[in-house]
Amino acid sequence: MRGVRACAAALLCFPGLAAAAEVEVEVDGIEPGPGSVYVALCQGGLSEASCREGQDAPARGPRHRFVFEGIDPGSYAVAAFQDLNGNRRLDRTPLGLPLEPYAFSGDTGRTGRPDFARAAFTLRESGAAIRVRLARALPRR
């Protein structure tokens, strides 16, 4: 009984530990081959500075599942891209259009600039499962 009380007291002293959630992101539309797929959880915006939680994996199959653990509940968006040439960046045209496959949660950014409000989802303590599909802005060269 004393152990249960100690555990409950620890959770009350560290509420962030009890509130951490898991975000599962499934990325479809991967072009198997060289390079990697990058996925980021963004909070407050879609700029690189707002996307601090990230993972990557080799582009081995048409889909990959990423799991982010210990994430505080709140409003987030997912940004993903496939780095076809291995330079660890999303290559763009001089006009800013992506040259490599990319995706955002909420299916935003396909016909214009991506918008955090449209891409955002609410993460609760129970977690979230998000699916994004990579696509190209321009035809393959």
mmCIF file of N, CA and C in Angstrom:
data_model
loop_
_atom_site.group_PDB
_atom_site.id
_atom_site.type_symbol
_atom_site.label_atom_id
_atom_site.label_comp_id
_atom_site.label_asym_id
_atom_site.label_seq_id
_atom_site.Cartn_x
_atom_site.Cartn_y
_atom_site.Cartn_z
ATOM 1 N N MET A 1 0.817 -1.185 0.000
ATOM 2 C CA MET A 1 0.000 0.000 0.000
ATOM 3 C C MET A 1 0.864 1.252 0.000
ATOM 4 N N ARG A 2 1.984 1.204 0.737
ATOM 5 C CA ARG A 2 2.869 2.348 0.801
ATOM 6 C C ARG A 2 3.440 2.643 -0.590
ATOM 7 N N GLY A 3 3.717 1.589 -1.392
ATOM 8 C CA GLY A 3 4.240 1.765 -2.749
ATOM 9 C C GLY A 3 3.245 2.464 -3.661
ATOM 10 N N VAL A 4 1.965 2.143 -3.510
ATOM 11 C CA VAL A 4 0.923 2.782 -4.318
ATOM 12 C C VAL A 4 0.845 4.260 -3.984
ATOM 13 N N ARG A 5 0.904 4.597 -2.690
ATOM 14 C CA ARG A 5 0.871 6.006 -2.272
ATOM 15 C C ARG A 5 2.081 6.757 -2.799
ATOM 16 N N ALA A 6 3.242 6.136 -2.732
ATOM 17 C CA ALA A 6 4.457 6.793 -3.220
ATOM 18 C C ALA A 6 4.365 7.047 -4.718
ATOM 19 N N CYS A 7 3.827 6.089 -5.451
ATOM 20 C CA CYS A 7 3.666 6.251 -6.898
ATOM 21 C C CYS A 7 2.677 7.373 -7.204
ATOM 22 N N ALA A 8 1.559 7.415 -6.490
ATOM 23 C CA ALA A 8 0.561 8.470 -6.691
ATOM 24 C C ALA A 8 1.150 9.830 -6.348
ATOM 25 N N ALA A 9 1.919 9.906 -5.273
ATOM 26 C CA ALA A 9 2.549 11.168 -4.890
ATOM 27 C C ALA A 9 3.538 11.623 -5.958
ATOM 28 N N ALA A 10 4.282 10.697 -6.521
ATOM 29 C CA ALA A 10 5.241 11.045 -7.571
ATOM 30 C C ALA A 10 4.524 11.596 -8.796
ATOM 31 N N LEU A 11 3.392 11.010 -9.152
ATOM 32 C CA LEU A 11 2.636 11.496 -10.307
ATOM 33 C C LEU A 11 2.079 12.887 -10.057
ATOM 34 N N LEU A 12 1.677 13.174 -8.825
ATOM 35 C CA LEU A 12 1.174 14.505 -8.498
ATOM 36 C C LEU A 12 2.287 15.543 -8.529
ATOM 37 N N CYS A 13 3.482 15.150 -8.135
ATOM 38 C CA CYS A 13 4.616 16.076 -8.138
ATOM 39 C C CYS A 13 5.146 16.332 -9.540
ATOM 40 N N PHE A 14 4.951 15.385 -10.440
ATOM 41 C CA PHE A 14 5.449 15.502 -11.807
ATOM 42 C C PHE A 14 4.302 15.300 -12.790
ATOM 43 N N PRO A 15 3.392 16.270 -12.912
ATOM 44 C CA PRO A 15 2.223 16.073 -13.763
ATOM 45 C C PRO A 15 2.573 15.889 -15.229
ATOM 46 N N GLY A 16 3.686 16.415 -15.678
ATOM 47 C CA GLY A 16 4.076 16.250 -17.077
ATOM 48 C C GLY A 16 4.343 14.798 -17.432
ATOM 49 N N LEU A 17 4.811 14.018 -16.459
ATOM 50 C CA LEU A 17 5.083 12.616 -16.723
ATOM 51 C C LEU A 17 3.798 11.839 -16.953
ATOM 52 N N ALA A 18 2.772 12.156 -16.198
ATOM 53 C CA ALA A 18 1.510 11.440 -16.322
ATOM 54 C C ALA A 18 0.760 11.843 -17.585
ATOM 55 N N ALA A 19 0.998 13.051 -18.088
ATOM 56 C CA ALA A 19 0.227 13.573 -19.210
ATOM 57 C C ALA A 19 0.847 13.253 -20.566
ATOM 58 N N ALA A 20 2.038 12.685 -20.600
ATOM 59 C CA ALA A 20 2.709 12.432 -21.875
ATOM 60 C C ALA A 20 1.906 11.455 -22.723
ATOM 61 N N ALA A 21 1.868 11.721 -24.017
ATOM 62 C CA ALA A 21 1.078 10.907 -24.944
ATOM 63 C C ALA A 21 1.966 10.376 -26.062
ATOM 64 N N GLU A 22 1.380 9.513 -26.866
ATOM 65 C CA GLU A 22 2.070 8.917 -28.009
ATOM 66 C C GLU A 22 1.377 9.366 -29.294
ATOM 67 N N VAL A 23 2.181 9.717 -30.280
ATOM 68 C CA VAL A 23 1.653 10.063 -31.603
ATOM 69 C C VAL A 23 2.213 9.056 -32.594
ATOM 70 N N GLU A 24 1.314 8.353 -33.267
ATOM 71 C CA GLU A 24 1.708 7.404 -34.303
ATOM 72 C C GLU A 24 1.435 8.061 -35.653
ATOM 73 N N VAL A 25 2.466 8.145 -36.487
ATOM 74 C CA VAL A 25 2.331 8.752 -37.812
ATOM 75 C C VAL A 25 2.633 7.694 -38.859
ATOM 76 N N GLU A 26 1.659 7.408 -39.712
ATOM 77 C CA GLU A 26 1.883 6.493 -40.823
ATOM 78 C C GLU A 26 2.056 7.326 -42.084
ATOM 79 N N VAL A 27 3.174 7.115 -42.752
ATOM 80 C CA VAL A 27 3.480 7.835 -43.985
ATOM 81 C C VAL A 27 3.299 6.875 -45.150
ATOM 82 N N ASP A 28 2.391 7.209 -46.061
ATOM 83 C CA ASP A 28 2.146 6.437 -47.281
ATOM 84 C C ASP A 28 2.736 7.191 -48.468
ATOM 85 N N GLY A 29 2.838 6.507 -49.598
ATOM 86 C CA GLY A 29 3.301 7.153 -50.821
ATOM 87 C C GLY A 29 4.805 7.284 -50.931
ATOM 88 N N ILE A 30 5.538 6.518 -50.144
ATOM 89 C CA ILE A 30 7.002 6.557 -50.195
ATOM 90 C C ILE A 30 7.463 5.905 -51.491
ATOM 91 N N GLU A 31 8.430 6.522 -52.138
ATOM 92 C CA GLU A 31 9.046 5.955 -53.340
ATOM 93 C C GLU A 31 10.261 5.154 -52.881
ATOM 94 N N PRO A 32 10.155 3.817 -52.791
ATOM 95 C CA PRO A 32 11.275 3.023 -52.291
ATOM 96 C C PRO A 32 12.546 3.275 -53.104
ATOM 97 N N GLY A 33 13.641 3.420 -52.388
ATOM 98 C CA GLY A 33 14.914 3.671 -53.047
ATOM 99 C C GLY A 33 15.874 4.372 -52.110
ATOM 100 N N PRO A 34 16.845 5.064 -52.680
ATOM 101 C CA PRO A 34 17.834 5.747 -51.838
ATOM 102 C C PRO A 34 17.205 6.916 -51.081
ATOM 103 N N GLY A 35 17.904 7.380 -50.077
ATOM 104 C CA GLY A 35 17.408 8.508 -49.294
ATOM 105 C C GLY A 35 16.556 8.056 -48.126
ATOM 106 N N SER A 36 16.016 9.019 -47.420
ATOM 107 C CA SER A 36 15.239 8.758 -46.211
ATOM 108 C C SER A 36 13.937 9.534 -46.220
ATOM 109 N N VAL A 37 13.048 9.131 -45.330
ATOM 110 C CA VAL A 37 11.799 9.846 -45.090
ATOM 111 C C VAL A 37 11.950 10.547 -43.743
ATOM 112 N N TYR A 38 11.625 11.828 -43.715
ATOM 113 C CA TYR A 38 11.711 12.635 -42.505
ATOM 114 C C TYR A 38 10.307 13.036 -42.073
ATOM 115 N N VAL A 39 10.038 12.926 -40.777
ATOM 116 C CA VAL A 39 8.740 13.307 -40.215
ATOM 117 C C VAL A 39 9.003 14.175 -38.993
ATOM 118 N N ALA A 40 8.228 15.250 -38.865
ATOM 119 C CA ALA A 40 8.372 16.143 -37.714
ATOM 120 C C ALA A 40 7.014 16.460 -37.117
ATOM 121 N N LEU A 41 6.995 16.605 -35.796
ATOM 122 C CA LEU A 41 5.833 17.126 -35.083
ATOM 123 C C LEU A 41 6.079 18.610 -34.873
ATOM 124 N N CYS A 42 5.140 19.421 -35.307
ATOM 125 C CA CYS A 42 5.283 20.872 -35.240
ATOM 126 C C CYS A 42 4.269 21.434 -34.254
ATOM 127 N N GLN A 43 4.681 22.458 -33.528
ATOM 128 C CA GLN A 43 3.780 23.078 -32.559
ATOM 129 C C GLN A 43 3.810 24.587 -32.740
ATOM 130 N N GLY A 44 2.649 25.172 -33.037
ATOM 131 C CA GLY A 44 2.533 26.622 -33.170
ATOM 132 C C GLY A 44 2.790 27.157 -34.562
ATOM 133 N N GLY A 45 3.352 26.365 -35.449
ATOM 134 C CA GLY A 45 3.642 26.797 -36.813
ATOM 135 C C GLY A 45 4.289 25.670 -37.588
ATOM 136 N N LEU A 46 4.584 25.939 -38.849
ATOM 137 C CA LEU A 46 5.201 24.916 -39.701
ATOM 138 C C LEU A 46 6.634 25.269 -40.088
ATOM 139 N N SER A 47 7.202 26.282 -39.454
ATOM 140 C CA SER A 47 8.592 26.636 -39.731
ATOM 141 C C SER A 47 9.513 25.577 -39.126
ATOM 142 N N GLU A 48 10.741 25.559 -39.580
ATOM 143 C CA GLU A 48 11.706 24.584 -39.067
ATOM 144 C C GLU A 48 11.880 24.731 -37.557
ATOM 145 N N ALA A 49 11.846 25.967 -37.061
ATOM 146 C CA ALA A 49 12.002 26.217 -35.629
ATOM 147 C C ALA A 49 10.826 25.675 -34.821
ATOM 148 N N SER A 50 9.652 25.571 -35.431
ATOM 149 C CA SER A 50 8.456 25.075 -34.736
ATOM 150 C C SER A 50 8.356 23.556 -34.761
ATOM 151 N N CYS A 51 9.186 22.915 -35.555
ATOM 152 C CA CYS A 51 9.129 21.456 -35.739
ATOM 153 C C CYS A 51 10.334 20.820 -35.060
ATOM 154 N N ARG A 52 10.290 20.746 -33.745
ATOM 155 C CA ARG A 52 11.460 20.309 -32.970
ATOM 156 C C ARG A 52 11.559 18.816 -32.742
ATOM 157 N N GLU A 53 10.445 18.106 -32.798
ATOM 158 C CA GLU A 53 10.448 16.650 -32.611
ATOM 159 C C GLU A 53 10.487 15.999 -33.983
ATOM 160 N N GLY A 54 11.559 15.293 -34.311
ATOM 161 C CA GLY A 54 11.656 14.688 -35.630
ATOM 162 C C GLY A 54 12.261 13.297 -35.609
ATOM 163 N N GLN A 55 11.937 12.544 -36.646
ATOM 164 C CA GLN A 55 12.492 11.202 -36.843
ATOM 165 C C GLN A 55 12.728 10.995 -38.333
ATOM 166 N N ASP A 56 13.585 10.045 -38.637
ATOM 167 C CA ASP A 56 13.792 9.671 -40.038
ATOM 168 C C ASP A 56 14.000 8.165 -40.137
ATOM 169 N N ALA A 57 13.764 7.656 -41.345
ATOM 170 C CA ALA A 57 13.926 6.224 -41.612
ATOM 171 C C ALA A 57 14.259 6.045 -43.085
ATOM 172 N N PRO A 58 15.002 4.995 -43.434
ATOM 173 C CA PRO A 58 15.295 4.725 -44.847
ATOM 174 C C PRO A 58 14.008 4.493 -45.634
ATOM 175 N N ALA A 59 14.019 4.895 -46.895
ATOM 176 C CA ALA A 59 12.850 4.739 -47.782
ATOM 177 C C ALA A 59 12.863 3.339 -48.390
ATOM 178 N N ARG A 60 12.514 2.338 -47.597
ATOM 179 C CA ARG A 60 12.607 0.940 -48.044
ATOM 180 C C ARG A 60 11.324 0.398 -48.644
ATOM 181 N N GLY A 61 10.190 0.921 -48.249
ATOM 182 C CA GLY A 61 8.915 0.395 -48.736
ATOM 183 C C GLY A 61 7.941 1.526 -48.988
ATOM 184 N N PRO A 62 6.730 1.221 -49.442
ATOM 185 C CA PRO A 62 5.762 2.262 -49.788
ATOM 186 C C PRO A 62 5.151 2.977 -48.581
ATOM 187 N N ARG A 63 5.365 2.440 -47.374
ATOM 188 C CA ARG A 63 4.832 3.110 -46.173
ATOM 189 C C ARG A 63 5.750 2.823 -44.991
ATOM 190 N N HIS A 64 5.687 3.711 -44.014
ATOM 191 C CA HIS A 64 6.475 3.521 -42.792
ATOM 192 C C HIS A 64 5.708 4.135 -41.628
ATOM 193 N N ARG A 65 5.826 3.502 -40.482
ATOM 194 C CA ARG A 65 5.171 3.979 -39.263
ATOM 195 C C ARG A 65 6.217 4.571 -38.325
ATOM 196 N N PHE A 66 5.973 5.798 -37.893
ATOM 197 C CA PHE A 66 6.834 6.492 -36.936
ATOM 198 C C PHE A 66 6.049 6.643 -35.636
ATOM 199 N N VAL A 67 6.719 6.487 -34.497
ATOM 200 C CA VAL A 67 6.053 6.641 -33.206
ATOM 201 C C VAL A 67 6.834 7.658 -32.376
ATOM 202 N N PHE A 68 6.132 8.712 -31.965
ATOM 203 C CA PHE A 68 6.690 9.732 -31.079
ATOM 204 C C PHE A 68 6.118 9.473 -29.688
ATOM 205 N N GLU A 69 6.989 9.302 -28.703
ATOM 206 C CA GLU A 69 6.548 9.004 -27.341
ATOM 207 C C GLU A 69 6.887 10.159 -26.412
ATOM 208 N N GLY A 70 6.117 10.265 -25.331
ATOM 209 C CA GLY A 70 6.398 11.285 -24.323
ATOM 210 C C GLY A 70 6.074 12.694 -24.777
ATOM 211 N N ILE A 71 5.070 12.841 -25.616
ATOM 212 C CA ILE A 71 4.694 14.149 -26.152
ATOM 213 C C ILE A 71 3.600 14.752 -25.269
ATOM 214 N N ASP A 72 3.766 16.000 -24.877
ATOM 215 C CA ASP A 72 2.760 16.678 -24.060
ATOM 216 C C ASP A 72 1.506 16.944 -24.879
ATOM 217 N N PRO A 73 0.331 16.775 -24.287
ATOM 218 C CA PRO A 73 -0.908 17.101 -24.997
ATOM 219 C C PRO A 73 -0.890 18.558 -25.468
ATOM 220 N N GLY A 74 -1.558 18.813 -26.583
ATOM 221 C CA GLY A 74 -1.608 20.162 -27.144
ATOM 222 C C GLY A 74 -1.990 20.110 -28.606
ATOM 223 N N SER A 75 -1.750 21.203 -29.296
ATOM 224 C CA SER A 75 -2.068 21.318 -30.716
ATOM 225 C C SER A 75 -0.792 21.116 -31.534
ATOM 226 N N TYR A 76 -0.826 20.175 -32.466
ATOM 227 C CA TYR A 76 0.340 19.821 -33.274
ATOM 228 C C TYR A 76 -0.055 19.669 -34.736
ATOM 229 N N ALA A 77 0.946 19.678 -35.592
ATOM 230 C CA ALA A 77 0.785 19.327 -37.000
ATOM 231 C C ALA A 77 1.942 18.410 -37.365
ATOM 232 N N VAL A 78 1.757 17.624 -38.408
ATOM 233 C CA VAL A 78 2.808 16.737 -38.908
ATOM 234 C C VAL A 78 3.286 17.267 -40.250
ATOM 235 N N ALA A 79 4.598 17.314 -40.416
ATOM 236 C CA ALA A 79 5.216 17.646 -41.696
ATOM 237 C C ALA A 79 6.134 16.486 -42.063
ATOM 238 N N ALA A 80 6.107 16.079 -43.327
ATOM 239 C CA ALA A 80 6.931 14.949 -43.765
ATOM 240 C C ALA A 80 7.451 15.206 -45.168
ATOM 241 N N PHE A 81 8.614 14.646 -45.459
ATOM 242 C CA PHE A 81 9.127 14.680 -46.828
ATOM 243 C C PHE A 81 10.068 13.519 -47.049
ATOM 244 N N GLN A 82 10.255 13.177 -48.319
ATOM 245 C CA GLN A 82 11.204 12.132 -48.696
ATOM 246 C C GLN A 82 12.401 12.797 -49.343
ATOM 247 N N ASP A 83 13.553 12.581 -48.753
ATOM 248 C CA ASP A 83 14.810 13.138 -49.251
ATOM 249 C C ASP A 83 15.384 12.175 -50.289
ATOM 250 N N LEU A 84 15.092 12.429 -51.544
ATOM 251 C CA LEU A 84 15.489 11.508 -52.615
ATOM 252 C C LEU A 84 16.988 11.511 -52.894
ATOM 253 N N ASN A 85 17.647 12.637 -52.657
ATOM 254 C CA ASN A 85 19.065 12.723 -53.006
ATOM 255 C C ASN A 85 20.004 12.674 -51.799
ATOM 256 N N GLY A 86 19.476 12.470 -50.601
ATOM 257 C CA GLY A 86 20.316 12.281 -49.426
ATOM 258 C C GLY A 86 20.971 13.524 -48.859
ATOM 259 N N ASN A 87 20.475 14.723 -49.199
ATOM 260 C CA ASN A 87 21.102 15.933 -48.667
ATOM 261 C C ASN A 87 20.452 16.426 -47.372
ATOM 262 N N ARG A 88 19.494 15.665 -46.833
ATOM 263 C CA ARG A 88 18.830 15.944 -45.557
ATOM 264 C C ARG A 88 17.997 17.225 -45.572
ATOM 265 N N ARG A 89 17.593 17.687 -46.759
ATOM 266 C CA ARG A 89 16.775 18.892 -46.906
ATOM 267 C C ARG A 89 15.689 18.640 -47.942
ATOM 268 N N LEU A 90 14.609 19.386 -47.852
ATOM 269 C CA LEU A 90 13.563 19.350 -48.871
ATOM 270 C C LEU A 90 13.982 20.318 -49.971
ATOM 271 N N ASP A 91 14.376 19.775 -51.107
ATOM 272 C CA ASP A 91 14.817 20.623 -52.216
ATOM 273 C C ASP A 91 13.626 21.359 -52.816
ATOM 274 N N ARG A 92 13.884 22.593 -53.269
ATOM 275 C CA ARG A 92 12.827 23.444 -53.818
ATOM 276 C C ARG A 92 13.289 24.118 -55.105
ATOM 277 N N THR A 93 12.302 24.549 -55.901
ATOM 278 C CA THR A 93 12.588 25.347 -57.093
ATOM 279 C C THR A 93 12.907 26.772 -56.639
ATOM 280 N N PRO A 94 13.408 27.620 -57.549
ATOM 281 C CA PRO A 94 13.630 29.027 -57.191
ATOM 282 C C PRO A 94 12.351 29.735 -56.713
ATOM 283 N N LEU A 95 11.186 29.227 -57.117
ATOM 284 C CA LEU A 95 9.918 29.814 -56.669
ATOM 285 C C LEU A 95 9.439 29.235 -55.339
ATOM 286 N N GLY A 96 10.164 28.252 -54.797
ATOM 287 C CA GLY A 96 9.819 27.674 -53.506
ATOM 288 C C GLY A 96 8.982 26.414 -53.556
ATOM 289 N N LEU A 97 8.680 25.904 -54.747
ATOM 290 C CA LEU A 97 7.896 24.669 -54.850
ATOM 291 C C LEU A 97 8.768 23.463 -54.509
ATOM 292 N N PRO A 98 8.253 22.524 -53.736
ATOM 293 C CA PRO A 98 9.038 21.338 -53.380
ATOM 294 C C PRO A 98 9.348 20.480 -54.608
ATOM 295 N N LEU A 99 10.588 20.021 -54.692
ATOM 296 C CA LEU A 99 11.007 19.120 -55.768
ATOM 297 C C LEU A 99 10.929 17.652 -55.351
ATOM 298 N N GLU A 100 10.771 17.402 -54.060
ATOM 299 C CA GLU A 100 10.715 16.044 -53.537
ATOM 300 C C GLU A 100 9.337 15.811 -52.916
ATOM 301 N N PRO A 101 8.926 14.537 -52.792
ATOM 302 C CA PRO A 101 7.615 14.244 -52.206
ATOM 303 C C PRO A 101 7.501 14.794 -50.777
ATOM 304 N N TYR A 102 6.319 15.339 -50.451
ATOM 305 C CA TYR A 102 6.096 15.945 -49.143
ATOM 306 C C TYR A 102 4.638 15.757 -48.734
ATOM 307 N N ALA A 103 4.355 16.011 -47.454
ATOM 308 C CA ALA A 103 2.974 15.917 -46.950
ATOM 309 C C ALA A 103 2.855 16.673 -45.639
ATOM 310 N N PHE A 104 1.633 17.103 -45.349
ATOM 311 C CA PHE A 104 1.285 17.706 -44.064
ATOM 312 C C PHE A 104 0.017 17.040 -43.555
ATOM 313 N N SER A 105 -0.153 16.995 -42.254
ATOM 314 C CA SER A 105 -1.413 16.505 -41.702
ATOM 315 C C SER A 105 -2.530 17.439 -42.151
ATOM 316 N N GLY A 106 -3.740 16.929 -42.161
ATOM 317 C CA GLY A 106 -4.868 17.735 -42.619
ATOM 318 C C GLY A 106 -4.890 17.911 -44.123
ATOM 319 N N ASP A 107 -3.974 17.229 -44.829
ATOM 320 C CA ASP A 107 -3.872 17.300 -46.291
ATOM 321 C C ASP A 107 -3.759 18.735 -46.796
ATOM 322 N N THR A 108 -3.145 19.600 -46.004
ATOM 323 C CA THR A 108 -2.947 20.986 -46.406
ATOM 324 C C THR A 108 -1.649 21.120 -47.200
ATOM 325 N N GLY A 109 -1.501 22.203 -47.921
ATOM 326 C CA GLY A 109 -0.275 22.481 -48.652
ATOM 327 C C GLY A 109 -0.219 21.923 -50.051
ATOM 328 N N ARG A 110 -1.278 21.309 -50.534
ATOM 329 C CA ARG A 110 -1.271 20.741 -51.890
ATOM 330 C C ARG A 110 -1.509 21.802 -52.963
ATOM 331 N N THR A 111 -2.357 22.766 -52.671
ATOM 332 C CA THR A 111 -2.701 23.768 -53.688
ATOM 333 C C THR A 111 -2.259 25.167 -53.290
ATOM 334 N N GLY A 112 -1.471 25.270 -52.275
ATOM 335 C CA GLY A 112 -0.980 26.575 -51.832
ATOM 336 C C GLY A 112 -0.079 26.397 -50.630
ATOM 337 N N ARG A 113 0.284 27.508 -50.054
ATOM 338 C CA ARG A 113 1.169 27.491 -48.896
ATOM 339 C C ARG A 113 0.509 26.712 -47.749
ATOM 340 N N PRO A 114 1.254 25.826 -47.073
ATOM 341 C CA PRO A 114 0.666 25.073 -45.966
ATOM 342 C C PRO A 114 0.291 25.998 -44.806
ATOM 343 N N ASP A 115 -0.793 25.666 -44.141
ATOM 344 C CA ASP A 115 -1.318 26.486 -43.055
ATOM 345 C C ASP A 115 -1.390 25.640 -41.783
ATOM 346 N N PHE A 116 -0.757 26.117 -40.707
ATOM 347 C CA PHE A 116 -0.738 25.346 -39.462
ATOM 348 C C PHE A 116 -2.148 25.081 -38.951
ATOM 349 N N ALA A 117 -3.018 26.080 -39.001
ATOM 350 C CA ALA A 117 -4.382 25.909 -38.478
ATOM 351 C C ALA A 117 -5.116 24.779 -39.198
ATOM 352 N N ARG A 118 -4.900 24.635 -40.494
ATOM 353 C CA ARG A 118 -5.558 23.558 -41.252
ATOM 354 C C ARG A 118 -4.877 22.212 -41.035
ATOM 355 N N ALA A 119 -3.590 22.223 -40.734
ATOM 356 C CA ALA A 119 -2.839 20.979 -40.533
ATOM 357 C C ALA A 119 -2.925 20.469 -39.094
ATOM 358 N N ALA A 120 -3.339 21.324 -38.172
ATOM 359 C CA ALA A 120 -3.277 21.006 -36.744
ATOM 360 C C ALA A 120 -4.301 19.955 -36.315
ATOM 361 N N PHE A 121 -3.900 19.192 -35.324
ATOM 362 C CA PHE A 121 -4.785 18.248 -34.640
ATOM 363 C C PHE A 121 -4.533 18.401 -33.147
ATOM 364 N N THR A 122 -5.505 18.022 -32.345
ATOM 365 C CA THR A 122 -5.374 18.116 -30.894
ATOM 366 C C THR A 122 -4.907 16.780 -30.341
ATOM 367 N N LEU A 123 -3.780 16.817 -29.652
ATOM 368 C CA LEU A 123 -3.243 15.615 -29.012
ATOM 369 C C LEU A 123 -3.737 15.573 -27.574
ATOM 370 N N ARG A 124 -4.437 14.517 -27.252
ATOM 371 C CA ARG A 124 -4.919 14.302 -25.888
ATOM 372 C C ARG A 124 -4.042 13.241 -25.216
ATOM 373 N N GLU A 125 -4.247 13.036 -23.931
ATOM 374 C CA GLU A 125 -3.448 12.057 -23.187
ATOM 375 C C GLU A 125 -3.576 10.652 -23.754
ATOM 376 N N SER A 126 -4.694 10.367 -24.419
ATOM 377 C CA SER A 126 -4.900 9.028 -24.985
ATOM 378 C C SER A 126 -4.072 8.798 -26.249
ATOM 379 N N GLY A 127 -3.463 9.852 -26.793
ATOM 380 C CA GLY A 127 -2.620 9.718 -27.974
ATOM 381 C C GLY A 127 -3.365 10.023 -29.259
ATOM 382 N N ALA A 128 -2.670 9.864 -30.377
ATOM 383 C CA ALA A 128 -3.261 10.147 -31.687
ATOM 384 C C ALA A 128 -2.591 9.284 -32.741
ATOM 385 N N ALA A 129 -3.358 8.964 -33.769
ATOM 386 C CA ALA A 129 -2.844 8.249 -34.941
ATOM 387 C C ALA A 129 -3.132 9.126 -36.153
ATOM 388 N N ILE A 130 -2.083 9.485 -36.868
ATOM 389 C CA ILE A 130 -2.185 10.388 -38.011
ATOM 390 C C ILE A 130 -1.644 9.667 -39.237
ATOM 391 N N ARG A 131 -2.292 9.867 -40.364
ATOM 392 C CA ARG A 131 -1.811 9.296 -41.622
ATOM 393 C C ARG A 131 -1.604 10.441 -42.610
ATOM 394 N N VAL A 132 -0.436 10.446 -43.254
ATOM 395 C CA VAL A 132 -0.153 11.420 -44.309
ATOM 396 C C VAL A 132 0.297 10.666 -45.554
ATOM 397 N N ARG A 133 0.052 11.264 -46.703
ATOM 398 C CA ARG A 133 0.443 10.644 -47.974
ATOM 399 C C ARG A 133 1.383 11.583 -48.712
ATOM 400 N N LEU A 134 2.597 11.102 -48.972
ATOM 401 C CA LEU A 134 3.566 11.897 -49.716
ATOM 402 C C LEU A 134 3.116 12.055 -51.163
ATOM 403 N N ALA A 135 3.335 13.235 -51.705
ATOM 404 C CA ALA A 135 3.024 13.508 -53.109
ATOM 405 C C ALA A 135 4.007 14.559 -53.606
ATOM 406 N N ARG A 136 4.121 14.635 -54.907
ATOM 407 C CA ARG A 136 5.004 15.622 -55.525
ATOM 408 C C ARG A 136 4.200 16.843 -55.956
ATOM 409 N N ALA A 137 4.788 18.015 -55.798
ATOM 410 C CA ALA A 137 4.163 19.245 -56.288
ATOM 411 C C ALA A 137 4.329 19.344 -57.799
ATOM 412 N N LEU A 138 5.427 18.784 -58.295
ATOM 413 C CA LEU A 138 5.756 18.821 -59.723
ATOM 414 C C LEU A 138 5.977 17.400 -60.222
ATOM 415 N N PRO A 139 5.750 17.150 -61.506
ATOM 416 C CA PRO A 139 6.003 15.803 -62.041
ATOM 417 C C PRO A 139 7.469 15.408 -61.879
ATOM 418 N N ARG A 140 7.694 14.123 -61.793
ATOM 419 C CA ARG A 140 9.045 13.580 -61.685
ATOM 420 C C ARG A 140 9.840 13.966 -62.922
ATOM 421 N N ARG A 141 11.103 14.351 -62.711
ATOM 422 C CA ARG A 141 11.963 14.733 -63.844
ATOM 423 C C ARG A 141 12.650 13.542 -64.432
#
